[in-house]
PDB file of C-alpha atoms in Angstrom:
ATOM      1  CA  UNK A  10      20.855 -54.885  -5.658  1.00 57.00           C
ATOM      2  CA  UNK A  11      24.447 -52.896  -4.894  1.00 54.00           C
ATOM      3  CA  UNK A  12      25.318 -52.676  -8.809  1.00 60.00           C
ATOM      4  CA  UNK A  13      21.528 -51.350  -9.365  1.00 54.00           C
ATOM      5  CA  UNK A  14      21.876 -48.847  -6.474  1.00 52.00           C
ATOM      6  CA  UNK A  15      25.382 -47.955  -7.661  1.00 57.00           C
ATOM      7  CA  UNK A  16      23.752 -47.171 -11.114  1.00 51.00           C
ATOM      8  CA  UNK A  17      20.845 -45.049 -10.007  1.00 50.00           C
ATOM      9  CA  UNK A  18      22.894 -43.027  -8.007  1.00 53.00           C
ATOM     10  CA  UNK A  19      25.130 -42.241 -10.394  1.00 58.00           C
ATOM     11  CA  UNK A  20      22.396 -41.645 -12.990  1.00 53.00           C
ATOM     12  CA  UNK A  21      20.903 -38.973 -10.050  1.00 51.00           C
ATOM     13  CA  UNK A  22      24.485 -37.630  -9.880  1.00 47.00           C
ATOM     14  CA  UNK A  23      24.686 -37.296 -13.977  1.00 49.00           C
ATOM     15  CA  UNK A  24      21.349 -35.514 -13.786  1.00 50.00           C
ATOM     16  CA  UNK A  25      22.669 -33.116 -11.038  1.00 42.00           C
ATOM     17  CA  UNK A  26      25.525 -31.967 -12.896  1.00 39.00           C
ATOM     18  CA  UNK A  27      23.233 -31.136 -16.167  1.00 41.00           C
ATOM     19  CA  UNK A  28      20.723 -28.942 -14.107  1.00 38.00           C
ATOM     20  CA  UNK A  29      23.624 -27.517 -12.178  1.00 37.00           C
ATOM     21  CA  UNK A  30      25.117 -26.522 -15.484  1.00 38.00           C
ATOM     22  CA  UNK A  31      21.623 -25.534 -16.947  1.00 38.00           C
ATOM     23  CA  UNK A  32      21.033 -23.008 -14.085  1.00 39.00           C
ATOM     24  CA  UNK A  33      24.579 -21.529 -14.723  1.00 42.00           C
ATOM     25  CA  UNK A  34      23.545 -21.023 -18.214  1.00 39.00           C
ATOM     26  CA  UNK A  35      20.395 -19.497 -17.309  1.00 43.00           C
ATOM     27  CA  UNK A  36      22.063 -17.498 -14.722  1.00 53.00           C
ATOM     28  CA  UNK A  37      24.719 -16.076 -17.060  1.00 67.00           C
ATOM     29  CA  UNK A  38      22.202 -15.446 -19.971  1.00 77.00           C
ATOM     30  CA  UNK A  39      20.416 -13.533 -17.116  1.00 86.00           C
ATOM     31  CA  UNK A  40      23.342 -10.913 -16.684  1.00 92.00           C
ATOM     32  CA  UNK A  41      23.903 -11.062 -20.457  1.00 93.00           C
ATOM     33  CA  UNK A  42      20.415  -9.541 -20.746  1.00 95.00           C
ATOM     34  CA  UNK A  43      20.924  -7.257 -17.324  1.00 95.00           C
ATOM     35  CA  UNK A  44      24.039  -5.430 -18.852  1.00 95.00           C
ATOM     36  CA  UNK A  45      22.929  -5.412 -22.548  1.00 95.00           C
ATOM     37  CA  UNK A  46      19.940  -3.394 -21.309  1.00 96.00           C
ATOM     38  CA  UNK A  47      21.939  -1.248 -19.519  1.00 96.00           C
ATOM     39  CA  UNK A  48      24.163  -0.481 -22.270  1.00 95.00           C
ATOM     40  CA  UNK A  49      20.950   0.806 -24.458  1.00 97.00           C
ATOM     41  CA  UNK A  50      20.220   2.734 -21.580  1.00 97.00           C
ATOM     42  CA  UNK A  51      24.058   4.526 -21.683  1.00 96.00           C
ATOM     43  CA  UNK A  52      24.023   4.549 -25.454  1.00 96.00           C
ATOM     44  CA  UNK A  53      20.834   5.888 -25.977  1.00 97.00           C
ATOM     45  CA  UNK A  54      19.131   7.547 -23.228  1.00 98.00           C
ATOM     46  CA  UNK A  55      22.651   8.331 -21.445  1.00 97.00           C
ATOM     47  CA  UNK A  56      21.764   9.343 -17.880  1.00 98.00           C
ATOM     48  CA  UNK A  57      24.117  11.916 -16.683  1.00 97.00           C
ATOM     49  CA  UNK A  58      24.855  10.241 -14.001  1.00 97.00           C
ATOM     50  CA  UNK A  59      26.844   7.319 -16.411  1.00 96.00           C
ATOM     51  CA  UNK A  60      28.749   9.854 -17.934  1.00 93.00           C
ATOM     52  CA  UNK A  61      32.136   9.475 -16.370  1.00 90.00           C
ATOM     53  CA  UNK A  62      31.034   5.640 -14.926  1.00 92.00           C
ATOM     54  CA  UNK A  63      34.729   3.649 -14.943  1.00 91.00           C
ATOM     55  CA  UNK A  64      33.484   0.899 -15.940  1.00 92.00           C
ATOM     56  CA  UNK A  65      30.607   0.591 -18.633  1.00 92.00           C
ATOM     57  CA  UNK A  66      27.910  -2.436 -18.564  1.00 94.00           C
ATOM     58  CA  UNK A  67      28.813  -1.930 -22.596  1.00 93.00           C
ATOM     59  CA  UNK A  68      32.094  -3.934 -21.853  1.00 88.00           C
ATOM     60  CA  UNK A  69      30.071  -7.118 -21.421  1.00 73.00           C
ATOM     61  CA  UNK A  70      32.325  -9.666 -19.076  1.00 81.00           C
ATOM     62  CA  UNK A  71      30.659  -8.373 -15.881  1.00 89.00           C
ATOM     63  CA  UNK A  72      30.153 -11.937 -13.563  1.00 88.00           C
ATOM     64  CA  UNK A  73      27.205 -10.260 -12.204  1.00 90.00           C
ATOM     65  CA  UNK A  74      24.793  -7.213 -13.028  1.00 90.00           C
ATOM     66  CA  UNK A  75      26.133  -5.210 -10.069  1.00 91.00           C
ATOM     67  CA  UNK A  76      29.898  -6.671 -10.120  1.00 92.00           C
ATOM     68  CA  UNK A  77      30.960  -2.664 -10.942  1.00 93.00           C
ATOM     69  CA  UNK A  78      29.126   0.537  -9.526  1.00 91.00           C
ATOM     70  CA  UNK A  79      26.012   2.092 -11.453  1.00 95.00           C
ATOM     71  CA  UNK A  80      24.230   4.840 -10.044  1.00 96.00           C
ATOM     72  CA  UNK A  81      20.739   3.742  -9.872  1.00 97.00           C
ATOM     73  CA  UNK A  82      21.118   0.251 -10.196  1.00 97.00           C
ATOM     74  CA  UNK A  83      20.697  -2.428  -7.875  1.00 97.00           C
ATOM     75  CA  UNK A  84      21.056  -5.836  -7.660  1.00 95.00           C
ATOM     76  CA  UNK A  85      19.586  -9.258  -5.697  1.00 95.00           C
ATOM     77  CA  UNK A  86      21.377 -12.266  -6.055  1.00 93.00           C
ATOM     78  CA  UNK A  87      23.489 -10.574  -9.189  1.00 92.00           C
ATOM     79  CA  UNK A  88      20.619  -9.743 -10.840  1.00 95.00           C
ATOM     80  CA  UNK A  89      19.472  -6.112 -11.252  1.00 96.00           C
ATOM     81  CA  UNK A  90      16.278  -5.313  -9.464  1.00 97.00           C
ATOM     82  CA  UNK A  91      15.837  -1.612  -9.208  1.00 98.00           C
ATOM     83  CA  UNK A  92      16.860   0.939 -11.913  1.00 98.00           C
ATOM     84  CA  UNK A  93      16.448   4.601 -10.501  1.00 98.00           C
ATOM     85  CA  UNK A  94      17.237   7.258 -13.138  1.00 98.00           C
ATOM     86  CA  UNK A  95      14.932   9.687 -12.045  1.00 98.00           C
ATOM     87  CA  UNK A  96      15.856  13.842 -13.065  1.00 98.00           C
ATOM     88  CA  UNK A  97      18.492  12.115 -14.939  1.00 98.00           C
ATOM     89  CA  UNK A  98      17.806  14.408 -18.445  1.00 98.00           C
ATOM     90  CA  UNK A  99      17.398  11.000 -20.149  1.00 98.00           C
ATOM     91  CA  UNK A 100      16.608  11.420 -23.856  1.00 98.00           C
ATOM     92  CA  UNK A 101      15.953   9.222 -26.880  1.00 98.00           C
ATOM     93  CA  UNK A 102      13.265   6.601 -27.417  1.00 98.00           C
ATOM     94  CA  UNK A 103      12.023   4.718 -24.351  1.00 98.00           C
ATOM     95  CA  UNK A 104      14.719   1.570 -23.864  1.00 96.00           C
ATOM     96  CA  UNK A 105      12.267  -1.152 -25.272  1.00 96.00           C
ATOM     97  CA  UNK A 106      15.333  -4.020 -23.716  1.00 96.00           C
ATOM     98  CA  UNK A 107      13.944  -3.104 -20.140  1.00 97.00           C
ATOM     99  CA  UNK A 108      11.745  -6.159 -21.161  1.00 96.00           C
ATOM    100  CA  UNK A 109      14.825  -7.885 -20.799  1.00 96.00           C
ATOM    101  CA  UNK A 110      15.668  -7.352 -17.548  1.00 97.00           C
ATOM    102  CA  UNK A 111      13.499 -10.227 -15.974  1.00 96.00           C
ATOM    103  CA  UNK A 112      14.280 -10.065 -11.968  1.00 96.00           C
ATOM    104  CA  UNK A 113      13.547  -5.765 -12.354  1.00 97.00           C
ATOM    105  CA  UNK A 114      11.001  -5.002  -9.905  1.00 97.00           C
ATOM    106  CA  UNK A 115      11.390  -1.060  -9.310  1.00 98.00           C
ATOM    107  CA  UNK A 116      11.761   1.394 -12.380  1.00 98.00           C
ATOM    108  CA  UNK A 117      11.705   4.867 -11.882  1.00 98.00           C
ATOM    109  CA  UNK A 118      12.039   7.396 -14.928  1.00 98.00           C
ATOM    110  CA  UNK A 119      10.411  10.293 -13.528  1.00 98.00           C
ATOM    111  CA  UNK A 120      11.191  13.531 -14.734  1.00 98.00           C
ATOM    112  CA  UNK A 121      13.102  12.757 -18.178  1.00 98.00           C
ATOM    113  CA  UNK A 122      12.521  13.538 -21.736  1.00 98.00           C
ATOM    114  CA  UNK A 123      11.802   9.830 -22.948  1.00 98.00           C
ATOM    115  CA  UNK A 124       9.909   9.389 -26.402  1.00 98.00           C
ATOM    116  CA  UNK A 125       7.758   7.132 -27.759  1.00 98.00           C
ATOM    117  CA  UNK A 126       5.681   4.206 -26.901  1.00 98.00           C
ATOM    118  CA  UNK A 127       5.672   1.826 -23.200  1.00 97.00           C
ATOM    119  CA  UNK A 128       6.682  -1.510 -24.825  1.00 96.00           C
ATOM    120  CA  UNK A 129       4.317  -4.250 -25.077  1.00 96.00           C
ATOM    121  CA  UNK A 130       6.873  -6.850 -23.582  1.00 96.00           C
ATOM    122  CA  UNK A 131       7.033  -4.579 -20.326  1.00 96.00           C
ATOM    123  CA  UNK A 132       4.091  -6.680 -19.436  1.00 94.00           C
ATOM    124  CA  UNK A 133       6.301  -9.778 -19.123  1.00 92.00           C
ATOM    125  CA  UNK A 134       7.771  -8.270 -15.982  1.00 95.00           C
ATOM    126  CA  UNK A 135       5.791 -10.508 -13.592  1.00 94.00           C
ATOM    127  CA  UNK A 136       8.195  -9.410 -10.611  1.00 96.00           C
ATOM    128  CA  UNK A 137       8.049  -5.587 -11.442  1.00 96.00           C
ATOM    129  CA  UNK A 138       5.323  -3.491  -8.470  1.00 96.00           C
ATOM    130  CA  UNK A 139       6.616  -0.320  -9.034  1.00 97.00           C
ATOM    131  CA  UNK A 140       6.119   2.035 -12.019  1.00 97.00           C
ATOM    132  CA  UNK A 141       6.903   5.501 -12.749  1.00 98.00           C
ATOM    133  CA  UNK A 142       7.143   7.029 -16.199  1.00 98.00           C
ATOM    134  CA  UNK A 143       6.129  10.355 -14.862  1.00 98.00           C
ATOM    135  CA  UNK A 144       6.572  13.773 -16.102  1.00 98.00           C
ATOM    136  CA  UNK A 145       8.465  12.557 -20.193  1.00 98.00           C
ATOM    137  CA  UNK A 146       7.321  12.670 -23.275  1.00 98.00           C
ATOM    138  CA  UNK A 147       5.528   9.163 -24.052  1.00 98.00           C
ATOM    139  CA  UNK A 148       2.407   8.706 -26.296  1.00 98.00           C
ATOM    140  CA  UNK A 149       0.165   5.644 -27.368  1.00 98.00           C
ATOM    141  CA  UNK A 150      -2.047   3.472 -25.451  1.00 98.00           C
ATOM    142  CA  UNK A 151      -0.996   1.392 -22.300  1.00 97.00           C
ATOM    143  CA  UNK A 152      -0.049  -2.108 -23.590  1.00 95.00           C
ATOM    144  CA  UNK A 153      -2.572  -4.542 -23.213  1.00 92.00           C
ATOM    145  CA  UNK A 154       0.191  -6.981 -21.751  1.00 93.00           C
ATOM    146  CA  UNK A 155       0.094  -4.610 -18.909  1.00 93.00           C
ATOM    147  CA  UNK A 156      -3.115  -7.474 -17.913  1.00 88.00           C
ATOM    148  CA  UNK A 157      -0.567  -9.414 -16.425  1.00 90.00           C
ATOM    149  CA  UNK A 158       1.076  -7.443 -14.193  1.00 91.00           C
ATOM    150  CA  UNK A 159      -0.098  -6.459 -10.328  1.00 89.00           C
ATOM    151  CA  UNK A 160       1.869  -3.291  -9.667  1.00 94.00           C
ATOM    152  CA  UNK A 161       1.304  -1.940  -6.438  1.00 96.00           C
ATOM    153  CA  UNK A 162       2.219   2.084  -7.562  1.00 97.00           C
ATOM    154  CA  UNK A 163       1.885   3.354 -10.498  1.00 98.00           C
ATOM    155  CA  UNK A 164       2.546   7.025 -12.027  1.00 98.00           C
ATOM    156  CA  UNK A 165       2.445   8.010 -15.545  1.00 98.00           C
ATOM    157  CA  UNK A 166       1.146  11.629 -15.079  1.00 98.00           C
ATOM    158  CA  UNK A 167       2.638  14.737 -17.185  1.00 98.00           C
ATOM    159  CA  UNK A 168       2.875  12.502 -20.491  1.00 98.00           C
ATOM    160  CA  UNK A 169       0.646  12.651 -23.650  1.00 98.00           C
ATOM    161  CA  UNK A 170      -0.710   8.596 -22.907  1.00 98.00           C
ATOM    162  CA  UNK A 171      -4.096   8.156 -24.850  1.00 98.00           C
ATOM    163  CA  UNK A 172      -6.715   5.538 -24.702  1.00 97.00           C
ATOM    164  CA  UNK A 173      -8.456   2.919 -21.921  1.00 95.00           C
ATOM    165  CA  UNK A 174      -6.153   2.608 -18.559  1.00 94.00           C
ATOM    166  CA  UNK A 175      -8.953  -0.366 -17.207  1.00 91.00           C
ATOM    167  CA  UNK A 176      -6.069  -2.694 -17.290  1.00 91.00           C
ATOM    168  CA  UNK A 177      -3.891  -0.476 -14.459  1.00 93.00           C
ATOM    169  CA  UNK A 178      -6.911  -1.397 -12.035  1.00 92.00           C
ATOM    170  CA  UNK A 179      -5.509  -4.308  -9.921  1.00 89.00           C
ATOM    171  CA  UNK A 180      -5.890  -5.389  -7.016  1.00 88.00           C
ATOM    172  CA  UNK A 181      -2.710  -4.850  -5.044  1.00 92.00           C
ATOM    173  CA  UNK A 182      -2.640  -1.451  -6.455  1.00 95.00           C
ATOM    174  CA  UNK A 183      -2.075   1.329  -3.948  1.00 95.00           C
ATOM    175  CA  UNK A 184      -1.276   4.257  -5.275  1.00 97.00           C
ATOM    176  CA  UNK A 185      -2.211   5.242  -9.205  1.00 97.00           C
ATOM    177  CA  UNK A 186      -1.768   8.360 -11.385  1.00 98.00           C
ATOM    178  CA  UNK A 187      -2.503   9.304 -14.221  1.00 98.00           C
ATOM    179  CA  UNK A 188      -3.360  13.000 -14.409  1.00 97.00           C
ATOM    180  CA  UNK A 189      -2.351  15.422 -17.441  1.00 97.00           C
ATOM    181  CA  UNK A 190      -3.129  12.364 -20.253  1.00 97.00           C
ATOM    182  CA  UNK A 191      -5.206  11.955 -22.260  1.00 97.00           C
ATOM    183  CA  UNK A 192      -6.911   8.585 -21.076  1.00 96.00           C
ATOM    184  CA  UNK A 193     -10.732   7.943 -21.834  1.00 94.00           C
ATOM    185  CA  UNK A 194     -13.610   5.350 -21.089  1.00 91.00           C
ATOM    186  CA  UNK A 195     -15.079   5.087 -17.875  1.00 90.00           C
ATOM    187  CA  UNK A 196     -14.444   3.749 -14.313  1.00 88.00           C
ATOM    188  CA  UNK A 197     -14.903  -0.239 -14.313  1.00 87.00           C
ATOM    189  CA  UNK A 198     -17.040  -1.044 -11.077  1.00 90.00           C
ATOM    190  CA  UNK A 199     -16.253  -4.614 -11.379  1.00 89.00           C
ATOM    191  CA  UNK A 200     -12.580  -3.434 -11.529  1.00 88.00           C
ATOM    192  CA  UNK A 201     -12.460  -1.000  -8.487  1.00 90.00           C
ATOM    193  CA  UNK A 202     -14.757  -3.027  -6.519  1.00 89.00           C
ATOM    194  CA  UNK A 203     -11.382  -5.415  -6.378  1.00 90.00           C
ATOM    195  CA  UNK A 204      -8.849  -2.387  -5.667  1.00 92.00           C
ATOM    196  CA  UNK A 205      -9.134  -3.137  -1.538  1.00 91.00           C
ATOM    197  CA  UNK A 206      -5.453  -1.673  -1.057  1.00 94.00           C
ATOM    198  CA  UNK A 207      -6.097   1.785  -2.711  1.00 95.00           C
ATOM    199  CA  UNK A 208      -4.867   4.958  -1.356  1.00 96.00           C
ATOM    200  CA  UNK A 209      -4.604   7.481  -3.648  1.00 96.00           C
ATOM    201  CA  UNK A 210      -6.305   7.773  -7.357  1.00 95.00           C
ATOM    202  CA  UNK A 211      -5.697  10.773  -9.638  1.00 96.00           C
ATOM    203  CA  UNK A 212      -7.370  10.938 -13.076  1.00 95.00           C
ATOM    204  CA  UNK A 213      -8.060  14.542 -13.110  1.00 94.00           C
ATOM    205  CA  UNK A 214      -7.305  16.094 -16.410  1.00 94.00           C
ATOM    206  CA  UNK A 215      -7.927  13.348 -18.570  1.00 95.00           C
ATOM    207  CA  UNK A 216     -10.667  12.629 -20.608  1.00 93.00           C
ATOM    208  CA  UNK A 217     -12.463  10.219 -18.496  1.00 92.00           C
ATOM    209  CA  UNK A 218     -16.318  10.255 -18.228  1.00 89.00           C
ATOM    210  CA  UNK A 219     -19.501   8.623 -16.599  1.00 87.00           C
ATOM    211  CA  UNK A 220     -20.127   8.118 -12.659  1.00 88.00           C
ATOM    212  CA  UNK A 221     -18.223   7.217  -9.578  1.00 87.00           C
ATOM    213  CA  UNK A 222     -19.302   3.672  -9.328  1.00 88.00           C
ATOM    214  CA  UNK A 223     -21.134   3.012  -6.085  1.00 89.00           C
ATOM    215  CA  UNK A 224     -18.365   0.123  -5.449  1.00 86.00           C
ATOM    216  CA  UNK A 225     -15.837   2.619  -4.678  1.00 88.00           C
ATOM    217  CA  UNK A 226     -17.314   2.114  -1.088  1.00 85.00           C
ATOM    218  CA  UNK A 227     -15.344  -1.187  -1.049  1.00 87.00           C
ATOM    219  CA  UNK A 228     -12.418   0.661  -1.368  1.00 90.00           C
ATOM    220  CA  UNK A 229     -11.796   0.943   3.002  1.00 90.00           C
ATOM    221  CA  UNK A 230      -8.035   2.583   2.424  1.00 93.00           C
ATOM    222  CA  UNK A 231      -9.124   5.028  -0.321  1.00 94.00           C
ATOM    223  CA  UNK A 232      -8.385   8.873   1.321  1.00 92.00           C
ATOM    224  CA  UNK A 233      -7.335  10.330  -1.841  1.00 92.00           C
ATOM    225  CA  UNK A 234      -9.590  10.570  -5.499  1.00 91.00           C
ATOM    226  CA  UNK A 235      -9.265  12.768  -7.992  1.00 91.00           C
ATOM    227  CA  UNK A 236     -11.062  12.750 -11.086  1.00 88.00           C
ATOM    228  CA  UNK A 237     -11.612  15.129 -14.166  1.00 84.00           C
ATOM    229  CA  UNK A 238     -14.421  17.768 -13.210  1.00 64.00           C
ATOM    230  CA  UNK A 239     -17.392  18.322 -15.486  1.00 57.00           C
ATOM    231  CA  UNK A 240     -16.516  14.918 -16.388  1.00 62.00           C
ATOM    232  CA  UNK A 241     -17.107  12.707 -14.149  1.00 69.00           C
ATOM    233  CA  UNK A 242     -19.710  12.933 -11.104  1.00 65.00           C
ATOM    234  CA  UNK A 243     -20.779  11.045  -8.408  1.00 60.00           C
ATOM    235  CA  UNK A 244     -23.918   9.559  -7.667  1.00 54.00           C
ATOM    236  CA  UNK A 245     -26.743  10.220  -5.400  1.00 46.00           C
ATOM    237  CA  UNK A 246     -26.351   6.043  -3.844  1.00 45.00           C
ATOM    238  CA  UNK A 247     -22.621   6.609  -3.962  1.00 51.00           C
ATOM    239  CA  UNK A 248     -22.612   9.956  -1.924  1.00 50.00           C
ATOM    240  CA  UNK A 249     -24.865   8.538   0.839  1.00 46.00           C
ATOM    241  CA  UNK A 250     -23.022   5.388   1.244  1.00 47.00           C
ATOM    242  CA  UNK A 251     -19.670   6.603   0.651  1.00 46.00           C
ATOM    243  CA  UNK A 252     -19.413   7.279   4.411  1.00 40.00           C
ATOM    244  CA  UNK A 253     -15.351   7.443   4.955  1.00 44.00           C
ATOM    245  CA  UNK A 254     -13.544  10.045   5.447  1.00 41.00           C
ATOM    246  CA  UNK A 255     -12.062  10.383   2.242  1.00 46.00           C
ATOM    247  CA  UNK A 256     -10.665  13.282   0.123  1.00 50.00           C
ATOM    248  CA  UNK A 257     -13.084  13.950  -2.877  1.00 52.00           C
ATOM    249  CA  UNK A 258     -11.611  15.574  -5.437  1.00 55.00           C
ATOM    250  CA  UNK A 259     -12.629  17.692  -8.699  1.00 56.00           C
ATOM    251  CA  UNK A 260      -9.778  18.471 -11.273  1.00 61.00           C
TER     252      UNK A 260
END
């Protein structure tokens, strides 16, 4: 019974090494993927911010994401988490490698002059609740893989974003705009009937149509909607049982 004890715990002891060094692998493929994203970012969006950084996530033998100062970036557990760069006079395509960056949470581009398309595999970012791409110069439709996500604030207004935006109503959203797109379709009941934690909703000057579903009076924290006028009305149900005190707005 000692020599069969003796081998099981050294069998558990063999096994604890090998997921020890597994996790140290993950871990430093983590960072790997942290500071190559970042160096897209300097290369080709270059924040003005990173100009004159003294020591460039490009160099690539950073321990952690955060082992150097980087304006904007922060780290948990040396993994980067938030990425700031808002009125940063970013440029270039949008950095498609943010996909990368799996422990990101907060991204805030506002005010740039980003191009192109939101990546598809932006939707693998199960951790990420904030959003906003506000006020650049993306086009396209809002990736379908955005499904997966439950952001809780989300702002994409002043772009030239195109097509159905359905998949933006979750439920732990709070606070969503989209105003100056060009989005379409019409408002999901089944979808805002779910949104119990909205605040704020701006969709004025899109291209949205239809009626204010009648389940918008399930939305008890809602003070703030805005939707495209002449577009867009409400009901005769909804405006006798939308009894809160909330802002109605026409834009």
């Amino acid at each position: 019974p000692c020599t069969l004890l003796s081998v099981v715990m050294m069998a558990a002891a063999e096994l604890l090494v090998v997921v020890c060094a597994l996790i140290g692998l993950c871990a430093a493929d983590g960072v790997k993927d942290d500071l190559a994203a970042l160096c897209d970012i300097k290369n080709y969006n270059a924040p003005q911010s990173w100009a004159k950084v003294e020591h460039s996530p490009c160099e690539g033998n950073w321990s952690s994401t955060c082992q150097y100062a980087l304006p904007g970036v922060q780290c948990e557990d040396g993994f980067a988490t938030h990425l700031i760069l808002a009125n940063e006079s970013m440029t270039g395509i949008f950095p498609e490698s943010l996909s990368n960056m799996a422990h990101m949470k907060y991204v805030n581009f506002y005010n740039n002059q980003l191009k192109g398309t939101i990546p598809e595999s932006l939707g693998n970012l199960n951790n990420l609740y904030w959003l906003d791409f506000a006020y650049n110069q993306l086009f396209g439709t809002i990736p379908a893989s955005f499904e997966q996500l439950a952001p809780e604030y989300v702002h994409l207004q002043g772009n030239y974003l195109s097509g159905p935006f359905d998949m933006l109503l979750t439920r732990n959203l709070y606070d969503l705009n989209l105003e100056a797109n060009s989005f379409n379709g019409t408002l999901s009941a089944s979808k805002i009937s779910g949104m119990t934690n909205a605040e704020k909703i701006n969709l004025g000057f899109n291209e949205i149509t239809g009626e204010i579903p009648d389940t918008f009076v399930k939305c008890t924290m809602l003070y703030e909607l805005c939707v495209p006028i002449q577009r867009v009305s409400m009901s005769r149900a909804n405006q006798r049982q939308h009894t809160q005190e909330a802002a109605f707005k026409q834009a």
